[in-house]
Tab-separated table of C-alpha atoms in Angstrom:
chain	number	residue	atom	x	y	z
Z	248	UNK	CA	42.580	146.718	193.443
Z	249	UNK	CA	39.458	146.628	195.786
Z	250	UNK	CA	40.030	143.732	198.244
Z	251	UNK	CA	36.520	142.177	197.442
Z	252	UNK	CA	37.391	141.788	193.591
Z	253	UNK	CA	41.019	139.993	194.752
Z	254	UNK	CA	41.495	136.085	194.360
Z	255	UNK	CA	40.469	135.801	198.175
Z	256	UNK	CA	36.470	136.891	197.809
Z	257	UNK	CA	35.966	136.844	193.720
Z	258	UNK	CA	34.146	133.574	193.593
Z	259	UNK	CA	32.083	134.226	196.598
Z	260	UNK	CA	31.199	137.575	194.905
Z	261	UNK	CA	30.383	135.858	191.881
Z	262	UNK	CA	28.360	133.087	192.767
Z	263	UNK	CA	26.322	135.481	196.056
Z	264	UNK	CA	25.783	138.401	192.871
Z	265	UNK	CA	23.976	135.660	190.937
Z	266	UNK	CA	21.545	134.846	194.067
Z	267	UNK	CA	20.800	137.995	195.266
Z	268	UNK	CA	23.347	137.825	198.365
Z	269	UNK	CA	26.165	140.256	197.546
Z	270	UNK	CA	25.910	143.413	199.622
Z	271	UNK	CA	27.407	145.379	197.264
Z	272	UNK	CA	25.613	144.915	193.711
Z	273	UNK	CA	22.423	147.247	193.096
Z	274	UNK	CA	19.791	147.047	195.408
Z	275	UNK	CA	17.223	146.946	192.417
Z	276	UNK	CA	18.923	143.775	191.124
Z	277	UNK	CA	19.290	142.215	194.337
Z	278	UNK	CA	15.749	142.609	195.150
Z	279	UNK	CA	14.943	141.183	191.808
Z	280	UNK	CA	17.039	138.062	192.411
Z	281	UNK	CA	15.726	137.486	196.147
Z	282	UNK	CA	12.119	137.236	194.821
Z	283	UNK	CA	12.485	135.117	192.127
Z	284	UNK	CA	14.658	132.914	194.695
Z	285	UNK	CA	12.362	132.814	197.061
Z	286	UNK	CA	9.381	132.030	194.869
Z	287	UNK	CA	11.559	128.979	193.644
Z	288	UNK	CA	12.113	127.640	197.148
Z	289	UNK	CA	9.140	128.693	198.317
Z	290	UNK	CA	7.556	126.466	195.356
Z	291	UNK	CA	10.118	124.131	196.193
Z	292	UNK	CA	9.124	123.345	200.024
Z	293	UNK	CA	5.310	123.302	199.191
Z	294	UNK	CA	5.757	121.048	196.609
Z	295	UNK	CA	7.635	118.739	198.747
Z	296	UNK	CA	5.025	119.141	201.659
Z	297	UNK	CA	1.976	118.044	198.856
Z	298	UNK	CA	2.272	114.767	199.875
Z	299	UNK	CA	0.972	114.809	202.856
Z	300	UNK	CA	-2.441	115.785	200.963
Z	301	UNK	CA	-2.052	113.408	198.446
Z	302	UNK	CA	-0.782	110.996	200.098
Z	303	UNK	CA	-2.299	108.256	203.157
Z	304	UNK	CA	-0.640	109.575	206.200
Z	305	UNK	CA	2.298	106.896	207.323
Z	306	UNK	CA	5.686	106.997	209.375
Z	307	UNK	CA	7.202	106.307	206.391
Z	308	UNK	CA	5.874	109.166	204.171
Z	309	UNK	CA	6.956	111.818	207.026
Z	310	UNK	CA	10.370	109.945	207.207
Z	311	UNK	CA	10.718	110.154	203.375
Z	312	UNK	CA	9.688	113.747	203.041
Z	313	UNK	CA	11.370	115.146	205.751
Z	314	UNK	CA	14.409	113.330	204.588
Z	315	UNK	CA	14.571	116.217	201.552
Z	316	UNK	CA	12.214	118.842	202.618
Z	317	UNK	CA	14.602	119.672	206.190
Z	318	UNK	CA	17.129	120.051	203.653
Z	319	UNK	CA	15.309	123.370	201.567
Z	320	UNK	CA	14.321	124.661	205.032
Z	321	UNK	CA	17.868	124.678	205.547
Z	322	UNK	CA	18.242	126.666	202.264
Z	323	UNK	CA	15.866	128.917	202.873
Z	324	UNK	CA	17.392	129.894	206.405
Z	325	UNK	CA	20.510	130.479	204.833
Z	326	UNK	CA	19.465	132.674	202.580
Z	327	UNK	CA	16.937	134.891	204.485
Z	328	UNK	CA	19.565	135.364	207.413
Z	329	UNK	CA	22.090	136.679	205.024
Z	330	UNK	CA	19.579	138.543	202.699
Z	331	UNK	CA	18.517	140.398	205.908
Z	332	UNK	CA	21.478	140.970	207.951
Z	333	UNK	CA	23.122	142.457	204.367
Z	334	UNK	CA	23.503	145.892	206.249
Z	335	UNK	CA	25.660	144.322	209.301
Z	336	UNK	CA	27.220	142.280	206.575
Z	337	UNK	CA	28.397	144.809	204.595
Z	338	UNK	CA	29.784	146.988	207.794
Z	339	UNK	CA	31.976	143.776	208.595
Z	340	UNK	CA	33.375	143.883	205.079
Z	341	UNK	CA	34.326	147.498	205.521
Z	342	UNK	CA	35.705	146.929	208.480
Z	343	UNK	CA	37.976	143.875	206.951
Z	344	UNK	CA	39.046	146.738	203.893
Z	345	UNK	CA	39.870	149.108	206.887
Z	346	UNK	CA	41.908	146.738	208.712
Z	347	UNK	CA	43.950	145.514	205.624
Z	348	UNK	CA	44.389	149.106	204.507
Z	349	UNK	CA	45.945	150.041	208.146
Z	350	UNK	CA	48.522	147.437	208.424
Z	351	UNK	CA	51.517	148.696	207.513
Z	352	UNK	CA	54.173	146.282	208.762
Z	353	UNK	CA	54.632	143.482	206.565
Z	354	UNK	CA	54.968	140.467	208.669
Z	355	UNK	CA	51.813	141.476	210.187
Z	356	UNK	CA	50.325	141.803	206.336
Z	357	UNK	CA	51.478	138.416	205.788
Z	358	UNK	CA	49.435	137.062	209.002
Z	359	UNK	CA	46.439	138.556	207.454
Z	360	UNK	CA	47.133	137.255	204.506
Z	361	UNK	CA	47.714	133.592	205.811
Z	362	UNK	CA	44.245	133.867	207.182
Z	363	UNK	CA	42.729	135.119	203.937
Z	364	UNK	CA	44.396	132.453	202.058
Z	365	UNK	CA	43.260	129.427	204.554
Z	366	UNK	CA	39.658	130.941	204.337
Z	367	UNK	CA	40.103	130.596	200.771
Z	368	UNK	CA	41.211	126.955	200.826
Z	369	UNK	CA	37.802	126.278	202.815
Z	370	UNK	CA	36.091	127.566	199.957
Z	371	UNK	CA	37.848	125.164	197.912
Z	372	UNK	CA	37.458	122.165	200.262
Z	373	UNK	CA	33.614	122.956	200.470
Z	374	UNK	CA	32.927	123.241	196.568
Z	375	UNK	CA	35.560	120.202	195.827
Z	376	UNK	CA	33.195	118.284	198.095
Z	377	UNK	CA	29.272	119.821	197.584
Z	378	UNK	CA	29.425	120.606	193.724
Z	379	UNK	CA	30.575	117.529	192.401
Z	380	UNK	CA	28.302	115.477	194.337
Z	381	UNK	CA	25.637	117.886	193.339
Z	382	UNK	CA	25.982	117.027	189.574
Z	383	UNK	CA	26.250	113.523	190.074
Z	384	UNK	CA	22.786	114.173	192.057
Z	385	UNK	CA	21.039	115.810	189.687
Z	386	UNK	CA	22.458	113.881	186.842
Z	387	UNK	CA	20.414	110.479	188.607
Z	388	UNK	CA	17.129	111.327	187.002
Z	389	UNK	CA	18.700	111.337	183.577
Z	390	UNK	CA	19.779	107.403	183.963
Z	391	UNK	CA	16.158	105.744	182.469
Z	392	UNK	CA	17.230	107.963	179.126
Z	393	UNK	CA	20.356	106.704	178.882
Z	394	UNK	CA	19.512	103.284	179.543
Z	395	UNK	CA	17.061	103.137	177.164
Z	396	UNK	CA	19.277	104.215	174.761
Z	397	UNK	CA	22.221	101.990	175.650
Z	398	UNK	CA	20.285	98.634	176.408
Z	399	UNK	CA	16.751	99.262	175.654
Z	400	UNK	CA	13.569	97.337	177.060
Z	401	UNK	CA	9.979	96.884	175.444
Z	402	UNK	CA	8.995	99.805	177.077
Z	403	UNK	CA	10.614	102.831	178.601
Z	404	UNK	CA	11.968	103.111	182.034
Z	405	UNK	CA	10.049	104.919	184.635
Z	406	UNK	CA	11.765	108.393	185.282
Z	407	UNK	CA	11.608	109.875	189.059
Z	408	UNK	CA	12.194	113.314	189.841
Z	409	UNK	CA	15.426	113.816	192.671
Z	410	UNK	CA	13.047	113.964	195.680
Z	411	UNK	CA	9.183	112.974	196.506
Z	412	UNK	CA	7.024	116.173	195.590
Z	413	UNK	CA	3.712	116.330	194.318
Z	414	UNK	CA	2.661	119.146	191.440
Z	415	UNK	CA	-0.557	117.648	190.342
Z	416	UNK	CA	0.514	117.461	186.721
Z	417	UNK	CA	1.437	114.037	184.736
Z	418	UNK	CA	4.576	113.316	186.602
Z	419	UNK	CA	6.039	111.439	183.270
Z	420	UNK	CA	4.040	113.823	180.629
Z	421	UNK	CA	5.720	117.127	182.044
Z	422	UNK	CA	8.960	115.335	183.390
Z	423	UNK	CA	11.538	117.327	182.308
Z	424	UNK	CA	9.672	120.441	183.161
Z	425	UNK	CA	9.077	119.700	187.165
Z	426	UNK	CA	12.751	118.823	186.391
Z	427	UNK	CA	14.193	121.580	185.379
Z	428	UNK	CA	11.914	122.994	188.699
Z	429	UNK	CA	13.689	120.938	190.921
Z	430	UNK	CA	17.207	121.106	189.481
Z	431	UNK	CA	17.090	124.992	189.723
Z	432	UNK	CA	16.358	124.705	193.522
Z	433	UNK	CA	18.897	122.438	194.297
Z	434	UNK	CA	21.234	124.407	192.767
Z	435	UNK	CA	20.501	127.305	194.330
Z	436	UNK	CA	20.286	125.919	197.830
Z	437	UNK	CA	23.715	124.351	197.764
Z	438	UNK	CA	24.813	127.891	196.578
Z	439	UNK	CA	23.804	129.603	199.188
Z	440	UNK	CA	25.113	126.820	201.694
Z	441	UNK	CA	28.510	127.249	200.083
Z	442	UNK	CA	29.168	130.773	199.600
Z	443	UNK	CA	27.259	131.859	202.403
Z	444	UNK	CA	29.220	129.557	205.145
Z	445	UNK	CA	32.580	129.966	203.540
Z	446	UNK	CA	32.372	133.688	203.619
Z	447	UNK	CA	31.121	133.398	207.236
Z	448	UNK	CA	34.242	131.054	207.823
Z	449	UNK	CA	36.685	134.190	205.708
Z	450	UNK	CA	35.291	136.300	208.343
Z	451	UNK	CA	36.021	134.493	211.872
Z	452	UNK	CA	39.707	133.424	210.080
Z	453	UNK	CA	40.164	137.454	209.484
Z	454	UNK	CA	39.463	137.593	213.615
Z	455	UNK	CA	41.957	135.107	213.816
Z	456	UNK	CA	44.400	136.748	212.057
Z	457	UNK	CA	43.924	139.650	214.261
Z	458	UNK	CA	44.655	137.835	217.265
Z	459	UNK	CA	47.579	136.406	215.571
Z	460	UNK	CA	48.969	139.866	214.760
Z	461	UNK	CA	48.289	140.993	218.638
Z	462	UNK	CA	50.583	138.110	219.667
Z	463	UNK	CA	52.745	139.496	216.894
Z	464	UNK	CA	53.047	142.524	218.343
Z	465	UNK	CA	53.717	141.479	221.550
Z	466	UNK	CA	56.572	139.844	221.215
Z	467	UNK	CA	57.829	142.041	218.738
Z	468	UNK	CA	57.585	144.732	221.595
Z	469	UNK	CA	59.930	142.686	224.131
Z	470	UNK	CA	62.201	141.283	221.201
Z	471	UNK	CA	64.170	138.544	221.954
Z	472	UNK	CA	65.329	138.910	225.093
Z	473	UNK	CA	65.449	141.903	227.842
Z	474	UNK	CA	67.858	143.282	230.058
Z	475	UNK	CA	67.199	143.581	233.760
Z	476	UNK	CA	67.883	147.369	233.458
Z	477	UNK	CA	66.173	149.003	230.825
Z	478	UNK	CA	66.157	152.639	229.180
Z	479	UNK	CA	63.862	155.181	229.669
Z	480	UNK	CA	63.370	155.108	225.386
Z	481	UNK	CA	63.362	151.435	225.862
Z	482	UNK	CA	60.331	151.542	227.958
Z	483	UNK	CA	58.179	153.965	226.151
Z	484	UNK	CA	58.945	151.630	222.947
Z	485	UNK	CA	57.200	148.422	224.415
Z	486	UNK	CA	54.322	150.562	226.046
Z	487	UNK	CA	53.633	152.251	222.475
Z	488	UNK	CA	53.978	148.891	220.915
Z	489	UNK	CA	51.947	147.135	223.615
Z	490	UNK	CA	48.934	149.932	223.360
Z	491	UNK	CA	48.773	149.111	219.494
Z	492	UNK	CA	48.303	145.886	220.761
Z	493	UNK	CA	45.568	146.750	223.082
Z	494	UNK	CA	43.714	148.289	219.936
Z	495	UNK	CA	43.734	145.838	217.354
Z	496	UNK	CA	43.042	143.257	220.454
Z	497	UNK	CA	39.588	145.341	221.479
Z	498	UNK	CA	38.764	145.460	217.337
Z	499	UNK	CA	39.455	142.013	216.982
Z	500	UNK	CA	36.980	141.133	220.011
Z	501	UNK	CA	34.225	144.057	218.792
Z	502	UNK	CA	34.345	142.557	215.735
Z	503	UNK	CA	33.600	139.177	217.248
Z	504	UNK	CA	30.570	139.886	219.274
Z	505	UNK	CA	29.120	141.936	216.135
Z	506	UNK	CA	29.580	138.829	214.130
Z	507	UNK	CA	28.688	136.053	216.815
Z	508	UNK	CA	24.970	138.198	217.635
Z	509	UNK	CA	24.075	138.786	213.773
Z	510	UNK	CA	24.423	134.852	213.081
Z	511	UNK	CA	23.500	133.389	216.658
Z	512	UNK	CA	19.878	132.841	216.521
Z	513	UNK	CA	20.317	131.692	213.254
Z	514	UNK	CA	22.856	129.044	213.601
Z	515	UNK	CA	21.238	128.050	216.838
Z	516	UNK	CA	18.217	126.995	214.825
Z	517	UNK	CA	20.404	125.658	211.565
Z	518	UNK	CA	21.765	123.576	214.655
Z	519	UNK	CA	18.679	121.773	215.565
Z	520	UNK	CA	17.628	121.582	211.553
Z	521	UNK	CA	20.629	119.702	211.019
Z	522	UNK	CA	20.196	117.492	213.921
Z	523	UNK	CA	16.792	116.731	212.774
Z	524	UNK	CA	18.021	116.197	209.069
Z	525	UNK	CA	21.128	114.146	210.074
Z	526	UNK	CA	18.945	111.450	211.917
Z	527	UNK	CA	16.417	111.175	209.421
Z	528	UNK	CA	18.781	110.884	206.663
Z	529	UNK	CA	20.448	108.082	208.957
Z	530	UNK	CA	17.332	106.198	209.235
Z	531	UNK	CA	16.748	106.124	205.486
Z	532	UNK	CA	20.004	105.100	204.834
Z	533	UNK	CA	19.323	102.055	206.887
Z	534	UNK	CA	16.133	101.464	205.363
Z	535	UNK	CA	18.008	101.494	201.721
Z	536	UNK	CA	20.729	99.099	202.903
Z	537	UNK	CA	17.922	96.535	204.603
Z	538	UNK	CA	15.040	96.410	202.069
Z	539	UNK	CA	16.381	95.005	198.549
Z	540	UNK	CA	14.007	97.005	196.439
Z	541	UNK	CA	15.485	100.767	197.466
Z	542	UNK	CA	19.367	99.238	197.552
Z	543	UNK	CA	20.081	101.758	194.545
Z	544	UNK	CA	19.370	104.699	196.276
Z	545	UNK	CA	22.277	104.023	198.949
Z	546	UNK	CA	24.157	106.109	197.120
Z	547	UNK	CA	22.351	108.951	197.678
Z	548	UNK	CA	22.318	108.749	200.811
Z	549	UNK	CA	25.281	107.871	201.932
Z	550	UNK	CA	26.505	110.964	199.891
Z	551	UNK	CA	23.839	112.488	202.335
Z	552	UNK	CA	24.856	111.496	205.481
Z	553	UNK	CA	28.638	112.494	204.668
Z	554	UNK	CA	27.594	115.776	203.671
Z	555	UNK	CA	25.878	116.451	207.241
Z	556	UNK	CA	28.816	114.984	208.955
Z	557	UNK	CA	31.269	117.013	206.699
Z	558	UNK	CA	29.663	119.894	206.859
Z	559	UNK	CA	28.873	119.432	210.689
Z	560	UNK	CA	32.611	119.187	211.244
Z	561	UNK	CA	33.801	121.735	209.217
Z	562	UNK	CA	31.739	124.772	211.202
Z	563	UNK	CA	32.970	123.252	214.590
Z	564	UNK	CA	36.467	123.628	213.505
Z	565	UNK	CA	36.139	127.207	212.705
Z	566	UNK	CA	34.898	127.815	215.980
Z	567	UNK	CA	37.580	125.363	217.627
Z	568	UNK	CA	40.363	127.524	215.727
Z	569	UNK	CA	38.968	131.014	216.993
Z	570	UNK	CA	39.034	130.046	220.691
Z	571	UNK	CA	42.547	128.860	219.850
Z	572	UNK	CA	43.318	131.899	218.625
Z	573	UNK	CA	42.080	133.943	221.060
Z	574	UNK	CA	43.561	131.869	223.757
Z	575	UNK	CA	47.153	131.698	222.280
Z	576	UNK	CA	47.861	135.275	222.693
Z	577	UNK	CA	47.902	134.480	226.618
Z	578	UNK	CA	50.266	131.895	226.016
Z	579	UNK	CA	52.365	134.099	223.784
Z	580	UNK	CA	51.930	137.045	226.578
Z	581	UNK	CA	53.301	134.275	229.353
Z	582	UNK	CA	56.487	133.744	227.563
Z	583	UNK	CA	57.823	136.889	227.045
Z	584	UNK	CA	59.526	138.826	230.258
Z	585	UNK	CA	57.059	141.083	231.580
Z	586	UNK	CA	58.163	141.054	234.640
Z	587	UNK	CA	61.240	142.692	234.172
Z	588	UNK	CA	59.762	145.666	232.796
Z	589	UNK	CA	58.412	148.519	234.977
Z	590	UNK	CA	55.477	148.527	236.822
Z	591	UNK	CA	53.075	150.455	234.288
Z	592	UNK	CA	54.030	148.338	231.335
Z	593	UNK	CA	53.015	145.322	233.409
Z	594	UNK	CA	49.744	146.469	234.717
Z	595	UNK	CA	49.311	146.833	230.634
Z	596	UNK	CA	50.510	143.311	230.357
Z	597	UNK	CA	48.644	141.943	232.914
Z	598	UNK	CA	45.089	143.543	231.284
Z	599	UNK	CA	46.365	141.778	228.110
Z	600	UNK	CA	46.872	138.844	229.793
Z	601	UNK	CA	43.136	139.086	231.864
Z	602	UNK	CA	41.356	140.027	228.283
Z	603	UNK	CA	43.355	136.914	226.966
Z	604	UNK	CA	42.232	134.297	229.645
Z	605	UNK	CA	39.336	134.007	228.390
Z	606	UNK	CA	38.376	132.239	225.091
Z	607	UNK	CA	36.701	134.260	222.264
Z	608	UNK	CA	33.687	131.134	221.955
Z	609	UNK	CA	31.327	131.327	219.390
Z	610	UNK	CA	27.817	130.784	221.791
Z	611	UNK	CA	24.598	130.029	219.499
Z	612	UNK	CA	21.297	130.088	221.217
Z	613	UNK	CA	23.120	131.267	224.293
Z	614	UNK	CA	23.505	127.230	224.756
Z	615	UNK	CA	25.719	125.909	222.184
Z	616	UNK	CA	29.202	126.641	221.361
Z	617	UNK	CA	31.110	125.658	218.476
Z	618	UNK	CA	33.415	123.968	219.408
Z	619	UNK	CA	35.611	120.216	217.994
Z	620	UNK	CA	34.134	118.829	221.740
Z	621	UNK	CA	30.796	120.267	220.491
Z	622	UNK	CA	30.814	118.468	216.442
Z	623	UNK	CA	31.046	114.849	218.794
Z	624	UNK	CA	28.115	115.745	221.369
Z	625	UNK	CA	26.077	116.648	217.320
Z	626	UNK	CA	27.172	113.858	216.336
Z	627	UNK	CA	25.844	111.109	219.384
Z	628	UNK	CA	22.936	113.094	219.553
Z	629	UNK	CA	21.977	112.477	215.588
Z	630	UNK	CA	23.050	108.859	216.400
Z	631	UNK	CA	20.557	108.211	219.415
Z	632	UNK	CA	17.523	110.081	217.659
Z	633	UNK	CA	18.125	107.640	214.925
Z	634	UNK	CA	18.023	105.352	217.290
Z	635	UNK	CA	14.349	106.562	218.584
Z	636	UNK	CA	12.943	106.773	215.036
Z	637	UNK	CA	14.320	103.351	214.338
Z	638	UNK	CA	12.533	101.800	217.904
Z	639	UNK	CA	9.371	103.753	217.092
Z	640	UNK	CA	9.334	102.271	213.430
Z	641	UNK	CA	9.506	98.891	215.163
């Protein structure tokens, strides 16, 4: 059974084919897909930006726009990055099928395997937490209709569209039309969010497995325990076990730095987006809680705010569990008994152990890495920008 098709990719090869993102359906039908995705967000963002020609200029407009509109940009980052790194993408997914197909031992299948099946359970975290909050999203504008229809008033209830946008059509006249607009593009961004950053997670866990399987093989090569005297057959065993080592430890890193320089710029620029979005959101959330007349939209954006701080979170401990990874297999190396092998097998060792020493970061921007340390530094910086828009609002 192809790998991709297994219970570990299928839904991200479901839900990427319907978008566009899947580097393996037709090229005519992705192209298709991209351009009628990118005419929708594309649509999306300008209608979102209208205000500002529509509208008297204010703090409080740019605050309220930006609040959703940072958000699409987001989207539309996501999706470009992928849609044009598609060839590198690919490559890595070949390389993944080649790696599975070449392991032959099966503890070391079950370490990939492990991997596969945590980078699955992030898929499952991710859509247990973005798709039902989603629907409950999109469901808000629907509320006037019910309400009419469960307690009715002398006249109907005014419906709003999810976020401020402008189409210069009868907002109320054409509502469920701009809807249906709107609802599409949301969908579509969280999508790509989704699929896109849990098959970016699958990826660095498959590195991680690697690693995992070079400590594997390490201490498979010394076993247990050595004598002080060992065989001639003896020592050829560890250094041909220690060598396969060496290979799948220089893949494992190649692999890395392929991965880590497609996605760099972009994540370095998703980083200050979300920054940017966090605080905002932050803001508006205290505006909702403090001003009686918006107190039922706190919903929304609290649901915001825990989505940036979820989501935040979640990428830093990706990163957080590659460098421990990468730096575990020193730690493994350290504990077995090098020492009292001959000197050739140590100098092997010993470039293990250099190669090892240093942690296998995931740098964005050449500035930023990801990192647990890193989510908190996010974090206080969203905090104290909120804290400068709230002073300058003063």
């Amino acid at each position: 059974m192809n790998l991709f098709e297994s219970r570990y990719f299928n839904i991200n090869r479901l839900l990427m084919s319907l978008i566009g993102l899947w580097p393996y359906q037709k090229p005519r039908s992705r192209r298709i897909k991209m351009i009628l995705v990118s005419i929708l967000l594309a649509e999306g963002i300008t209608a979102q930006l209208t205000p500002f020609i529509t509208h008297e200029y204010s703090t409080s407009l740019v605050i309220e726009v930006f609040s959703f509109s940072i958000l699409c940009l987001i989207y539309v980052l996501k999706y470009n990055t992928v849609y044009f790194n598609l060839k590198h993408i690919r490559e890595f997914m070949e390389c993944i099928r080649v790696d599975w197909n070449e392991l032959q031992d099966e503890e070391e299948l079950e370490i990939i395997r492990k991997y596969a099946r945590t980078a699955r359970t992030y898929l499952y975290a991710f859509v247990g937490v973005s798709y039902p909050g989603t629907v409950a999203y999109i469901s808000l504008p629907f509320l006037p209709d019910i309400l009419d229809i469960v307690a009715p008033l002398n006249e109907s209830r005014t419906r709003i569209l999810p976020f401020p946008v402008e189409y210069f059509l009868d907002e109320q006249k054409y509502f469920y039309l701009l809807l249906s607009h709107s609802i599409v593009a949301i969908i579509i961004g969280i999508v790509t969010i989704v699929t896109t950053e849990t098959l970016t997670f699958a990826y660095f866990c498959h590195i991680c497995g690697m690693f995992e399987i070079v400590s594997y093989r390490i201490m498979s090569a010394f076993g247990k325990s050595l004598s002080v005297l060992l065989t001639l057959n003896k020592e050829n065993t560890i250094r041909i076990k220690l060598i396969a080592a060496v290979k799948i430890h220089q893949k494992a890193f190649e692999l890395f730095e392929i991965l880590t320089s497609t996605l760099s710029l972009s994540y370095f620029t998703l980083i200050i987006l979300g920054v940017a979005s966090l605080s905002i959101n932050l803001f508006r959330l205290f505006q909702v809680t403090t001003l009686s007349e918006q107190k039922k939209e706190i919903v929304l954006y609290i649901v915001f705010v825990i989505g940036h701080f979820y989501y935040m979170f979640m990428c830093n401990y990706m990163g957080q569990i590659v460098i421990d990874s990468s730096t575990d297999i020193f730690k493994k190396a350290c504990d077995t008994q090098w020492y009292a092998t001959s000197s050739r097998t140590q100098k092997l060792m010993l470039f293990i152990m250099q190669r090892s020493m240093k942690s296998c970061k995931i740098v964005m921007g050449k500035l930023y890495y990801v990192s647990l340390e890193q989510f908190t530094t996010l974090a206080s910086m969203s905090l104290s920008y909120f804290t400068v828009i709230y002073s300058v609002q003063q």
